[in-house]
């Protein structure tokens, strides 16, 4: 089994990023059997498909790398790298552009969503983004790709491209590409703002009190939890009792996610208690869970050399795995590579 998965580098990482995305990667890595491997990459090449600030992209790439390692991605067990250091991604995308059809890309709903009313002003990269995604996984002969609902269509496209390329350019008994299968990632928690239980916790919320940052000091974490918006009612004993109580539900859901329990299970313990009891318990759980992560994260952020070394080594391993497939692709297309 070879799993390939990418994440766009973003900065100002918070509890929502951890519980909703990063933790799942660490769990995927930890559940791999002997002989299987995970390639995790920072999708910095994808990031340039939208307007972006170069200095922010660089900082976010390093920050995300630090967060991934701090949250348990082991660069010895998994292959962790950023696309920009593996030119084969960009090369493979170009080679696959010859196989991908305009009609296929025109059907991609994400392009329609992201370009909105400004289709003519969208970058070409945004349009061909799914071909780069196909390159990302086909390059490594990925057998499995974790995909959420919004990415299913792009994986289908990758399979279509692989199939057409194999049909058009390869003998039946020697296809260049493996068709990757989707795996449904473990259900990710959706963490809401501490100030408004109907809004997602986000780095773009102007209030820092709305989120727990991965870089927050334990005192800060505790303060934010204690000041989190709630209502005057005690916690119910049953899940149904949280209906219409978005803030209460969010805090219980965070507790459940952090302790790997169900909301019902947490309510069975805390039902009837007020927030005067629940908030300190949640704060402590959060501090204890995040403390080792935050310490490692902040230490890595201060150690640029260590981060560079992790990415360089990951990229070297990725390039080595990619090379035979890249060579076979050039060869199949009749390109003289020297
Ligand atoms: P933000 O909303 O802070 O800008 P991003 O859009 O950069 O976050 O998200 C990066 C990753 O973290 C994505 O995989 C996204 O699904 C996940 N994520 C972000 N915010 C949350 C949240 N509040 N709850 C769960 N997952 C989240």
mmCIF file of C-alpha atoms and ligand atoms in Angstrom:
data_model
loop_
_atom_site.group_PDB
_atom_site.id
_atom_site.type_symbol
_atom_site.label_atom_id
_atom_site.label_comp_id
_atom_site.label_asym_id
_atom_site.label_seq_id
_atom_site.Cartn_x
_atom_site.Cartn_y
_atom_site.Cartn_z
ATOM 1 C CA UNK A 1 0.000 0.000 0.000
ATOM 2 C CA UNK A 2 1.327 3.429 -0.877
ATOM 3 C CA UNK A 3 -0.695 6.415 0.290
ATOM 4 C CA UNK A 4 -0.045 9.864 -1.133
ATOM 5 C CA UNK A 5 -1.685 12.941 0.328
ATOM 6 C CA UNK A 6 -1.071 16.668 0.106
ATOM 7 C CA UNK A 7 -2.051 19.691 2.152
ATOM 8 C CA UNK A 8 -1.866 23.339 1.213
ATOM 9 C CA UNK A 9 0.581 25.194 3.400
ATOM 10 C CA UNK A 10 -1.218 27.696 5.612
ATOM 11 C CA UNK A 11 0.115 29.681 8.531
ATOM 12 C CA UNK A 12 -1.378 30.643 11.914
ATOM 13 C CA UNK A 13 -2.307 27.053 12.691
ATOM 14 C CA UNK A 14 -5.024 26.383 15.244
ATOM 15 C CA UNK A 15 -6.895 23.611 17.024
ATOM 16 C CA UNK A 16 -9.261 23.257 14.056
ATOM 17 C CA UNK A 17 -6.372 22.489 11.711
ATOM 18 C CA UNK A 18 -5.012 19.972 14.221
ATOM 19 C CA UNK A 19 -8.222 18.056 14.981
ATOM 20 C CA UNK A 20 -9.696 18.491 11.503
ATOM 21 C CA UNK A 21 -6.700 17.695 9.328
ATOM 22 C CA UNK A 22 -3.214 17.190 10.743
ATOM 23 C CA UNK A 23 -4.106 14.598 13.386
ATOM 24 C CA UNK A 24 -5.647 12.388 10.725
ATOM 25 C CA UNK A 25 -2.386 12.236 8.847
ATOM 26 C CA UNK A 26 -0.508 11.161 11.958
ATOM 27 C CA UNK A 27 -3.103 8.443 12.543
ATOM 28 C CA UNK A 28 -2.881 7.258 8.952
ATOM 29 C CA UNK A 29 0.888 6.984 9.309
ATOM 30 C CA UNK A 30 0.578 5.108 12.597
ATOM 31 C CA UNK A 31 -1.847 2.579 11.131
ATOM 32 C CA UNK A 32 0.408 1.647 8.187
ATOM 33 C CA UNK A 33 1.590 -1.930 8.092
ATOM 34 C CA UNK A 34 5.148 -3.074 7.476
ATOM 35 C CA UNK A 35 6.114 -2.586 3.845
ATOM 36 C CA UNK A 36 3.530 0.151 3.273
ATOM 37 C CA UNK A 37 4.376 3.810 3.241
ATOM 38 C CA UNK A 38 2.906 7.305 3.294
ATOM 39 C CA UNK A 39 4.092 10.229 1.228
ATOM 40 C CA UNK A 40 2.871 13.524 2.669
ATOM 41 C CA UNK A 41 3.569 16.699 0.778
ATOM 42 C CA UNK A 42 3.026 20.410 1.197
ATOM 43 C CA UNK A 43 1.161 21.541 -1.888
ATOM 44 C CA UNK A 44 3.095 24.741 -2.408
ATOM 45 C CA UNK A 45 2.835 24.457 -6.205
ATOM 46 C CA UNK A 46 -0.938 24.384 -5.844
ATOM 47 C CA UNK A 47 -0.861 27.496 -3.683
ATOM 48 C CA UNK A 48 0.188 29.702 -6.600
ATOM 49 C CA UNK A 49 -3.105 29.024 -8.388
ATOM 50 C CA UNK A 50 -4.710 31.713 -6.241
ATOM 51 C CA UNK A 51 -3.439 35.233 -5.557
ATOM 52 C CA UNK A 52 -0.752 34.852 -2.903
ATOM 53 C CA UNK A 53 2.034 36.614 -1.088
ATOM 54 C CA UNK A 54 5.450 34.975 -1.714
ATOM 55 C CA UNK A 55 6.840 35.729 1.750
ATOM 56 C CA UNK A 56 3.704 34.312 3.364
ATOM 57 C CA UNK A 57 3.854 31.181 1.236
ATOM 58 C CA UNK A 58 7.452 30.526 2.265
ATOM 59 C CA UNK A 59 6.667 31.093 5.957
ATOM 60 C CA UNK A 60 3.506 28.976 5.783
ATOM 61 C CA UNK A 61 5.385 26.085 4.139
ATOM 62 C CA UNK A 62 7.880 26.023 6.997
ATOM 63 C CA UNK A 63 5.186 26.517 9.630
ATOM 64 C CA UNK A 64 3.087 23.671 8.282
ATOM 65 C CA UNK A 65 6.142 21.408 8.183
ATOM 66 C CA UNK A 66 6.873 22.223 11.834
ATOM 67 C CA UNK A 67 3.233 21.556 12.755
ATOM 68 C CA UNK A 68 3.137 18.213 10.957
ATOM 69 C CA UNK A 69 6.266 16.983 12.682
ATOM 70 C CA UNK A 70 5.128 18.358 16.063
ATOM 71 C CA UNK A 71 1.788 16.587 15.652
ATOM 72 C CA UNK A 72 3.397 13.223 15.050
ATOM 73 C CA UNK A 73 4.398 12.890 11.402
ATOM 74 C CA UNK A 74 7.699 11.080 11.723
ATOM 75 C CA UNK A 75 10.001 12.099 8.852
ATOM 76 C CA UNK A 76 11.836 8.794 9.212
ATOM 77 C CA UNK A 77 8.744 6.659 8.770
ATOM 78 C CA UNK A 78 6.820 8.879 6.339
ATOM 79 C CA UNK A 79 8.172 10.787 3.387
ATOM 80 C CA UNK A 80 7.511 14.453 4.121
ATOM 81 C CA UNK A 81 8.387 17.083 1.524
ATOM 82 C CA UNK A 82 7.206 20.117 -0.416
ATOM 83 C CA UNK A 83 6.368 19.899 -4.114
ATOM 84 C CA UNK A 84 8.672 22.725 -5.146
ATOM 85 C CA UNK A 85 11.713 20.606 -4.264
ATOM 86 C CA UNK A 86 10.571 17.765 -6.489
ATOM 87 C CA UNK A 87 10.474 19.153 -10.043
ATOM 88 C CA UNK A 88 8.978 15.868 -11.243
ATOM 89 C CA UNK A 89 5.554 17.131 -10.094
ATOM 90 C CA UNK A 90 5.622 20.064 -12.503
ATOM 91 C CA UNK A 91 7.175 17.956 -15.256
ATOM 92 C CA UNK A 92 4.607 15.223 -14.875
ATOM 93 C CA UNK A 93 1.786 17.726 -14.941
ATOM 94 C CA UNK A 94 2.974 18.994 -18.300
ATOM 95 C CA UNK A 95 3.287 15.480 -19.668
ATOM 96 C CA UNK A 96 -0.248 14.664 -18.493
ATOM 97 C CA UNK A 97 -1.632 17.886 -19.971
ATOM 98 C CA UNK A 98 -1.338 16.108 -23.300
ATOM 99 C CA UNK A 99 -3.728 13.408 -22.111
ATOM 100 C CA UNK A 100 -6.216 15.385 -20.001
ATOM 101 C CA UNK A 101 -9.150 16.712 -22.061
ATOM 102 C CA UNK A 102 -10.583 20.224 -21.886
ATOM 103 C CA UNK A 103 -14.051 18.707 -21.534
ATOM 104 C CA UNK A 104 -12.982 16.757 -18.441
ATOM 105 C CA UNK A 105 -11.574 19.828 -16.730
ATOM 106 C CA UNK A 106 -14.595 21.905 -17.710
ATOM 107 C CA UNK A 107 -16.714 19.568 -15.615
ATOM 108 C CA UNK A 108 -14.722 20.087 -12.411
ATOM 109 C CA UNK A 109 -16.983 21.752 -9.874
ATOM 110 C CA UNK A 110 -14.145 23.062 -7.718
ATOM 111 C CA UNK A 111 -12.906 25.308 -10.513
ATOM 112 C CA UNK A 112 -16.405 26.683 -10.918
ATOM 113 C CA UNK A 113 -16.668 27.288 -7.169
ATOM 114 C CA UNK A 114 -13.251 28.860 -6.801
ATOM 115 C CA UNK A 115 -13.343 31.015 -9.924
ATOM 116 C CA UNK A 116 -16.912 32.129 -9.220
ATOM 117 C CA UNK A 117 -18.108 34.937 -11.422
ATOM 118 C CA UNK A 118 -14.547 35.804 -12.387
ATOM 119 C CA UNK A 119 -13.869 32.853 -14.698
ATOM 120 C CA UNK A 120 -11.982 34.946 -17.241
ATOM 121 C CA UNK A 121 -9.770 36.386 -14.520
ATOM 122 C CA UNK A 122 -8.947 33.037 -12.887
ATOM 123 C CA UNK A 123 -5.401 31.741 -13.356
ATOM 124 C CA UNK A 124 -4.690 28.960 -15.826
ATOM 125 C CA UNK A 125 -3.161 27.131 -12.851
ATOM 126 C CA UNK A 126 -6.538 27.084 -11.119
ATOM 127 C CA UNK A 127 -8.034 25.453 -14.197
ATOM 128 C CA UNK A 128 -5.317 22.820 -14.543
ATOM 129 C CA UNK A 129 -4.987 22.270 -10.772
ATOM 130 C CA UNK A 130 -6.623 18.818 -11.000
ATOM 131 C CA UNK A 131 -3.985 17.724 -13.548
ATOM 132 C CA UNK A 132 -1.260 18.666 -11.063
ATOM 133 C CA UNK A 133 -3.152 16.628 -8.479
ATOM 134 C CA UNK A 134 -3.196 13.693 -10.872
ATOM 135 C CA UNK A 135 0.561 14.122 -11.357
ATOM 136 C CA UNK A 136 1.054 14.242 -7.566
ATOM 137 C CA UNK A 137 -0.326 10.747 -7.078
ATOM 138 C CA UNK A 138 0.450 9.010 -10.399
ATOM 139 C CA UNK A 139 4.110 9.993 -10.102
ATOM 140 C CA UNK A 140 4.471 7.736 -7.062
ATOM 141 C CA UNK A 141 2.281 4.839 -8.234
ATOM 142 C CA UNK A 142 -0.002 5.621 -5.296
ATOM 143 C CA UNK A 143 -2.357 2.756 -4.555
ATOM 144 C CA UNK A 144 -4.586 4.757 -2.222
ATOM 145 C CA UNK A 145 -5.446 8.415 -1.854
ATOM 146 C CA UNK A 146 -7.446 9.791 1.064
ATOM 147 C CA UNK A 147 -10.217 11.978 -0.314
ATOM 148 C CA UNK A 148 -12.989 13.928 1.282
ATOM 149 C CA UNK A 149 -16.285 14.541 -0.481
ATOM 150 C CA UNK A 150 -14.956 17.644 -2.302
ATOM 151 C CA UNK A 151 -11.989 15.791 -3.814
ATOM 152 C CA UNK A 152 -13.736 12.688 -5.151
ATOM 153 C CA UNK A 153 -14.173 14.218 -8.577
ATOM 154 C CA UNK A 154 -10.473 15.066 -8.823
ATOM 155 C CA UNK A 155 -9.421 11.520 -7.988
ATOM 156 C CA UNK A 156 -11.807 10.203 -10.644
ATOM 157 C CA UNK A 157 -10.073 12.532 -13.082
ATOM 158 C CA UNK A 158 -6.656 11.207 -12.060
ATOM 159 C CA UNK A 159 -7.892 7.692 -12.762
ATOM 160 C CA UNK A 160 -9.287 8.751 -16.154
ATOM 161 C CA UNK A 161 -5.992 10.370 -17.102
ATOM 162 C CA UNK A 162 -4.018 7.298 -15.995
ATOM 163 C CA UNK A 163 -6.340 4.980 -17.909
ATOM 164 C CA UNK A 164 -6.243 7.007 -21.101
ATOM 165 C CA UNK A 165 -2.469 7.370 -20.954
ATOM 166 C CA UNK A 166 -2.021 3.620 -20.389
ATOM 167 C CA UNK A 167 -4.386 2.886 -23.302
ATOM 168 C CA UNK A 168 -2.903 5.402 -25.697
ATOM 169 C CA UNK A 169 0.797 4.931 -25.053
ATOM 170 C CA UNK A 170 1.533 1.652 -23.312
ATOM 171 C CA UNK A 171 1.468 -2.021 -24.302
ATOM 172 C CA UNK A 172 -1.381 -3.862 -22.528
ATOM 173 C CA UNK A 173 0.987 -5.791 -20.318
ATOM 174 C CA UNK A 174 3.116 -2.803 -19.320
ATOM 175 C CA UNK A 175 0.999 0.155 -18.216
ATOM 176 C CA UNK A 176 2.977 3.110 -16.862
ATOM 177 C CA UNK A 177 0.443 4.175 -14.247
ATOM 178 C CA UNK A 178 -1.327 2.533 -11.319
ATOM 179 C CA UNK A 179 -4.961 3.577 -10.926
ATOM 180 C CA UNK A 180 -5.243 4.819 -7.331
ATOM 181 C CA UNK A 181 -8.245 3.911 -5.172
ATOM 182 C CA UNK A 182 -9.883 6.388 -2.841
ATOM 183 C CA UNK A 183 -9.821 5.819 0.885
ATOM 184 C CA UNK A 184 -12.270 7.693 3.021
ATOM 185 C CA UNK A 185 -10.311 9.428 5.747
ATOM 186 C CA UNK A 186 -11.461 8.988 9.337
ATOM 187 C CA UNK A 187 -14.257 11.416 10.060
ATOM 188 C CA UNK A 188 -12.679 14.731 10.949
ATOM 189 C CA UNK A 189 -13.943 16.950 13.701
ATOM 190 C CA UNK A 190 -15.247 20.342 12.645
ATOM 191 C CA UNK A 191 -14.221 22.807 15.301
ATOM 192 C CA UNK A 192 -16.161 26.016 15.736
ATOM 193 C CA UNK A 193 -15.152 29.460 16.999
ATOM 194 C CA UNK A 194 -14.967 29.935 20.770
ATOM 195 C CA UNK A 195 -16.854 33.213 20.341
ATOM 196 C CA UNK A 196 -19.611 32.006 18.008
ATOM 197 C CA UNK A 197 -20.585 28.354 17.815
ATOM 198 C CA UNK A 198 -22.027 28.752 14.332
ATOM 199 C CA UNK A 199 -18.752 29.925 12.724
ATOM 200 C CA UNK A 200 -15.796 27.683 11.923
ATOM 201 C CA UNK A 201 -12.656 28.252 13.980
ATOM 202 C CA UNK A 202 -10.409 30.040 11.522
ATOM 203 C CA UNK A 203 -7.165 31.959 11.241
ATOM 204 C CA UNK A 204 -9.091 34.701 9.436
ATOM 205 C CA UNK A 205 -11.338 35.456 12.423
ATOM 206 C CA UNK A 206 -10.274 38.932 13.621
ATOM 207 C CA UNK A 207 -10.604 37.893 17.278
ATOM 208 C CA UNK A 208 -7.694 35.841 18.621
ATOM 209 C CA UNK A 209 -10.017 34.771 21.469
ATOM 210 C CA UNK A 210 -12.041 32.804 18.896
ATOM 211 C CA UNK A 211 -9.309 30.216 18.392
ATOM 212 C CA UNK A 212 -6.640 28.168 20.148
ATOM 213 C CA UNK A 213 -3.401 28.596 18.223
ATOM 214 C CA UNK A 214 -0.895 25.760 18.142
ATOM 215 C CA UNK A 215 1.657 28.305 19.359
ATOM 216 C CA UNK A 216 -0.406 29.456 22.396
ATOM 217 C CA UNK A 217 1.122 29.236 25.866
ATOM 218 C CA UNK A 218 -0.845 26.968 28.270
ATOM 219 C CA UNK A 219 -1.960 30.011 30.334
ATOM 220 C CA UNK A 220 -3.364 31.546 27.179
ATOM 221 C CA UNK A 221 -5.166 28.303 26.285
ATOM 222 C CA UNK A 222 -6.750 28.131 29.729
ATOM 223 C CA UNK A 223 -7.798 31.779 29.576
ATOM 224 C CA UNK A 224 -9.416 31.348 26.156
ATOM 225 C CA UNK A 225 -11.361 28.265 27.262
ATOM 226 C CA UNK A 226 -12.601 30.006 30.410
ATOM 227 C CA UNK A 227 -13.724 33.035 28.426
ATOM 228 C CA UNK A 228 -15.338 30.964 25.674
ATOM 229 C CA UNK A 229 -18.929 31.971 24.973
ATOM 230 C CA UNK A 230 -21.516 29.659 26.577
ATOM 231 C CA UNK A 231 -25.044 29.817 27.919
ATOM 232 C CA UNK A 232 -26.221 29.754 31.553
ATOM 233 C CA UNK A 233 -27.732 26.229 31.394
ATOM 234 C CA UNK A 234 -25.929 23.191 32.813
ATOM 235 C CA UNK A 235 -24.857 20.501 30.354
ATOM 236 C CA UNK A 236 -27.586 18.028 29.370
ATOM 237 C CA UNK A 237 -27.151 14.294 29.887
ATOM 238 C CA UNK A 238 -28.279 13.438 26.361
ATOM 239 C CA UNK A 239 -27.038 14.641 22.964
ATOM 240 C CA UNK A 240 -30.535 15.917 22.029
ATOM 241 C CA UNK A 241 -30.298 18.433 24.876
ATOM 242 C CA UNK A 242 -27.576 20.289 22.936
ATOM 243 C CA UNK A 243 -29.953 21.228 20.116
ATOM 244 C CA UNK A 244 -29.960 24.986 19.644
ATOM 245 C CA UNK A 245 -26.903 25.353 21.926
ATOM 246 C CA UNK A 246 -24.123 25.736 19.373
ATOM 247 C CA UNK A 247 -21.458 26.963 21.812
ATOM 248 C CA UNK A 248 -22.143 24.220 24.365
ATOM 249 C CA UNK A 249 -22.106 21.597 21.618
ATOM 250 C CA UNK A 250 -18.799 22.897 20.298
ATOM 251 C CA UNK A 251 -17.062 22.706 23.679
ATOM 252 C CA UNK A 252 -18.349 19.194 24.302
ATOM 253 C CA UNK A 253 -17.355 18.148 20.764
ATOM 254 C CA UNK A 254 -13.844 19.504 21.324
ATOM 255 C CA UNK A 255 -13.618 17.574 24.579
ATOM 256 C CA UNK A 256 -14.802 14.453 22.781
ATOM 257 C CA UNK A 257 -12.317 14.870 19.915
ATOM 258 C CA UNK A 258 -9.391 15.508 22.255
ATOM 259 C CA UNK A 259 -10.181 12.481 24.396
ATOM 260 C CA UNK A 260 -11.279 10.217 21.510
ATOM 261 C CA UNK A 261 -14.685 9.731 23.033
ATOM 262 C CA UNK A 262 -18.175 10.345 21.670
ATOM 263 C CA UNK A 263 -20.212 13.415 22.583
ATOM 264 C CA UNK A 264 -22.751 11.085 24.248
ATOM 265 C CA UNK A 265 -20.008 9.578 26.358
ATOM 266 C CA UNK A 266 -18.753 12.994 27.515
ATOM 267 C CA UNK A 267 -22.304 14.058 28.379
ATOM 268 C CA UNK A 268 -22.811 10.870 30.369
ATOM 269 C CA UNK A 269 -19.956 12.064 32.553
ATOM 270 C CA UNK A 270 -20.660 15.805 32.670
ATOM 271 C CA UNK A 271 -24.466 15.982 32.256
ATOM 272 C CA UNK A 272 -25.980 18.176 34.970
ATOM 273 C CA UNK A 273 -22.710 20.049 35.541
ATOM 274 C CA UNK A 274 -22.354 23.743 34.810
ATOM 275 C CA UNK A 275 -19.609 25.353 32.756
ATOM 276 C CA UNK A 276 -17.889 26.345 36.001
ATOM 277 C CA UNK A 277 -16.908 22.686 36.241
ATOM 278 C CA UNK A 278 -16.729 21.727 32.567
ATOM 279 C CA UNK A 279 -14.556 24.583 31.301
ATOM 280 C CA UNK A 280 -11.619 23.971 33.678
ATOM 281 C CA UNK A 281 -11.777 20.256 32.814
ATOM 282 C CA UNK A 282 -11.739 21.049 29.100
ATOM 283 C CA UNK A 283 -8.958 23.600 29.568
ATOM 284 C CA UNK A 284 -6.793 21.073 31.374
ATOM 285 C CA UNK A 285 -7.387 18.382 28.787
ATOM 286 C CA UNK A 286 -6.512 20.831 26.037
ATOM 287 C CA UNK A 287 -3.363 22.047 27.763
ATOM 288 C CA UNK A 288 -2.170 18.506 28.414
ATOM 289 C CA UNK A 289 -2.845 17.419 24.824
ATOM 290 C CA UNK A 290 -1.347 20.472 23.207
ATOM 291 C CA UNK A 291 1.630 21.085 25.524
ATOM 292 C CA UNK A 292 4.044 18.612 23.880
ATOM 293 C CA UNK A 293 2.839 19.660 20.421
ATOM 294 C CA UNK A 294 3.247 23.359 21.107
ATOM 295 C CA UNK A 295 6.698 22.897 22.621
ATOM 296 C CA UNK A 296 7.934 20.894 19.651
ATOM 297 C CA UNK A 297 6.226 23.251 17.204
ATOM 298 C CA UNK A 298 7.750 26.404 18.680
ATOM 299 C CA UNK A 299 11.184 24.776 18.963
ATOM 300 C CA UNK A 300 11.093 23.678 15.324
ATOM 301 C CA UNK A 301 9.951 27.091 14.150
ATOM 302 C CA UNK A 302 13.077 28.529 15.734
ATOM 303 C CA UNK A 303 15.268 25.903 14.049
ATOM 304 C CA UNK A 304 15.190 26.715 10.360
ATOM 305 C CA UNK A 305 18.104 24.377 9.681
ATOM 306 C CA UNK A 306 16.232 21.397 11.103
ATOM 307 C CA UNK A 307 13.154 22.201 9.012
ATOM 308 C CA UNK A 308 15.224 22.630 5.861
ATOM 309 C CA UNK A 309 16.951 19.308 6.543
ATOM 310 C CA UNK A 310 13.630 17.481 7.028
ATOM 311 C CA UNK A 311 12.246 18.824 3.757
ATOM 312 C CA UNK A 312 15.472 18.231 1.835
ATOM 313 C CA UNK A 313 15.671 14.612 2.944
ATOM 314 C CA UNK A 314 11.999 14.003 2.219
ATOM 315 C CA UNK A 315 12.392 15.541 -1.228
ATOM 316 C CA UNK A 316 15.440 13.376 -2.011
ATOM 317 C CA UNK A 317 13.483 10.239 -1.138
ATOM 318 C CA UNK A 318 10.472 11.429 -3.145
ATOM 319 C CA UNK A 319 12.626 12.200 -6.195
ATOM 320 C CA UNK A 320 14.111 8.720 -6.084
ATOM 321 C CA UNK A 321 10.674 7.078 -6.014
ATOM 322 C CA UNK A 322 9.356 9.351 -8.760
ATOM 323 C CA UNK A 323 12.236 8.970 -11.206
ATOM 324 C CA UNK A 324 11.434 5.573 -12.785
ATOM 325 C CA UNK A 325 7.819 6.585 -13.436
ATOM 326 C CA UNK A 326 8.858 9.956 -14.813
ATOM 327 C CA UNK A 327 11.410 8.277 -17.097
ATOM 328 C CA UNK A 328 8.820 5.739 -18.284
ATOM 329 C CA UNK A 329 6.380 8.554 -19.043
ATOM 330 C CA UNK A 330 8.890 10.468 -21.189
ATOM 331 C CA UNK A 331 9.812 7.242 -22.921
ATOM 332 C CA UNK A 332 6.199 6.236 -23.625
ATOM 333 C CA UNK A 333 5.533 9.651 -25.183
ATOM 334 C CA UNK A 334 8.538 9.359 -27.497
ATOM 335 C CA UNK A 335 10.387 12.227 -25.884
ATOM 336 C CA UNK A 336 14.176 12.030 -26.124
ATOM 337 C CA UNK A 337 15.469 12.795 -22.649
ATOM 338 C CA UNK A 338 19.198 12.312 -23.254
HETATM 339 P P1 LIG B 1 -8.508 28.401 8.001
HETATM 340 O O1 LIG B 1 -10.011 28.238 8.008
HETATM 341 O O2 LIG B 1 -7.970 28.727 9.370
HETATM 342 O O3 LIG B 1 -8.045 29.373 6.952
HETATM 343 P P2 LIG B 1 -7.475 26.387 6.200
HETATM 344 O O4 LIG B 1 -8.578 26.615 5.225
HETATM 345 O O5 LIG B 1 -6.123 26.880 5.882
HETATM 346 O O6 LIG B 1 -7.928 26.967 7.639
HETATM 347 O O7 LIG B 1 -7.465 24.832 6.505
HETATM 348 C C1 LIG B 1 -6.365 23.947 6.485
HETATM 349 C C2 LIG B 1 -6.865 22.564 6.866
HETATM 350 O O8 LIG B 1 -7.421 22.566 8.194
HETATM 351 C C3 LIG B 1 -7.983 22.052 5.960
HETATM 352 O O9 LIG B 1 -7.783 20.662 5.766
HETATM 353 C C4 LIG B 1 -9.246 22.301 6.764
HETATM 354 O O10 LIG B 1 -10.272 21.378 6.450
HETATM 355 C C5 LIG B 1 -8.784 22.150 8.196
HETATM 356 N N1 LIG B 1 -9.551 23.051 9.071
HETATM 357 C C6 LIG B 1 -9.463 24.396 9.103
HETATM 358 N N2 LIG B 1 -10.284 24.928 10.020
HETATM 359 C C7 LIG B 1 -10.928 23.885 10.605
HETATM 360 C C8 LIG B 1 -11.919 23.773 11.633
HETATM 361 N N3 LIG B 1 -12.391 24.853 12.250
HETATM 362 N N4 LIG B 1 -12.359 22.536 11.980
HETATM 363 C C9 LIG B 1 -11.877 21.445 11.343
HETATM 364 N N5 LIG B 1 -10.948 21.475 10.375
HETATM 365 C C10 LIG B 1 -10.467 22.673 9.993
#
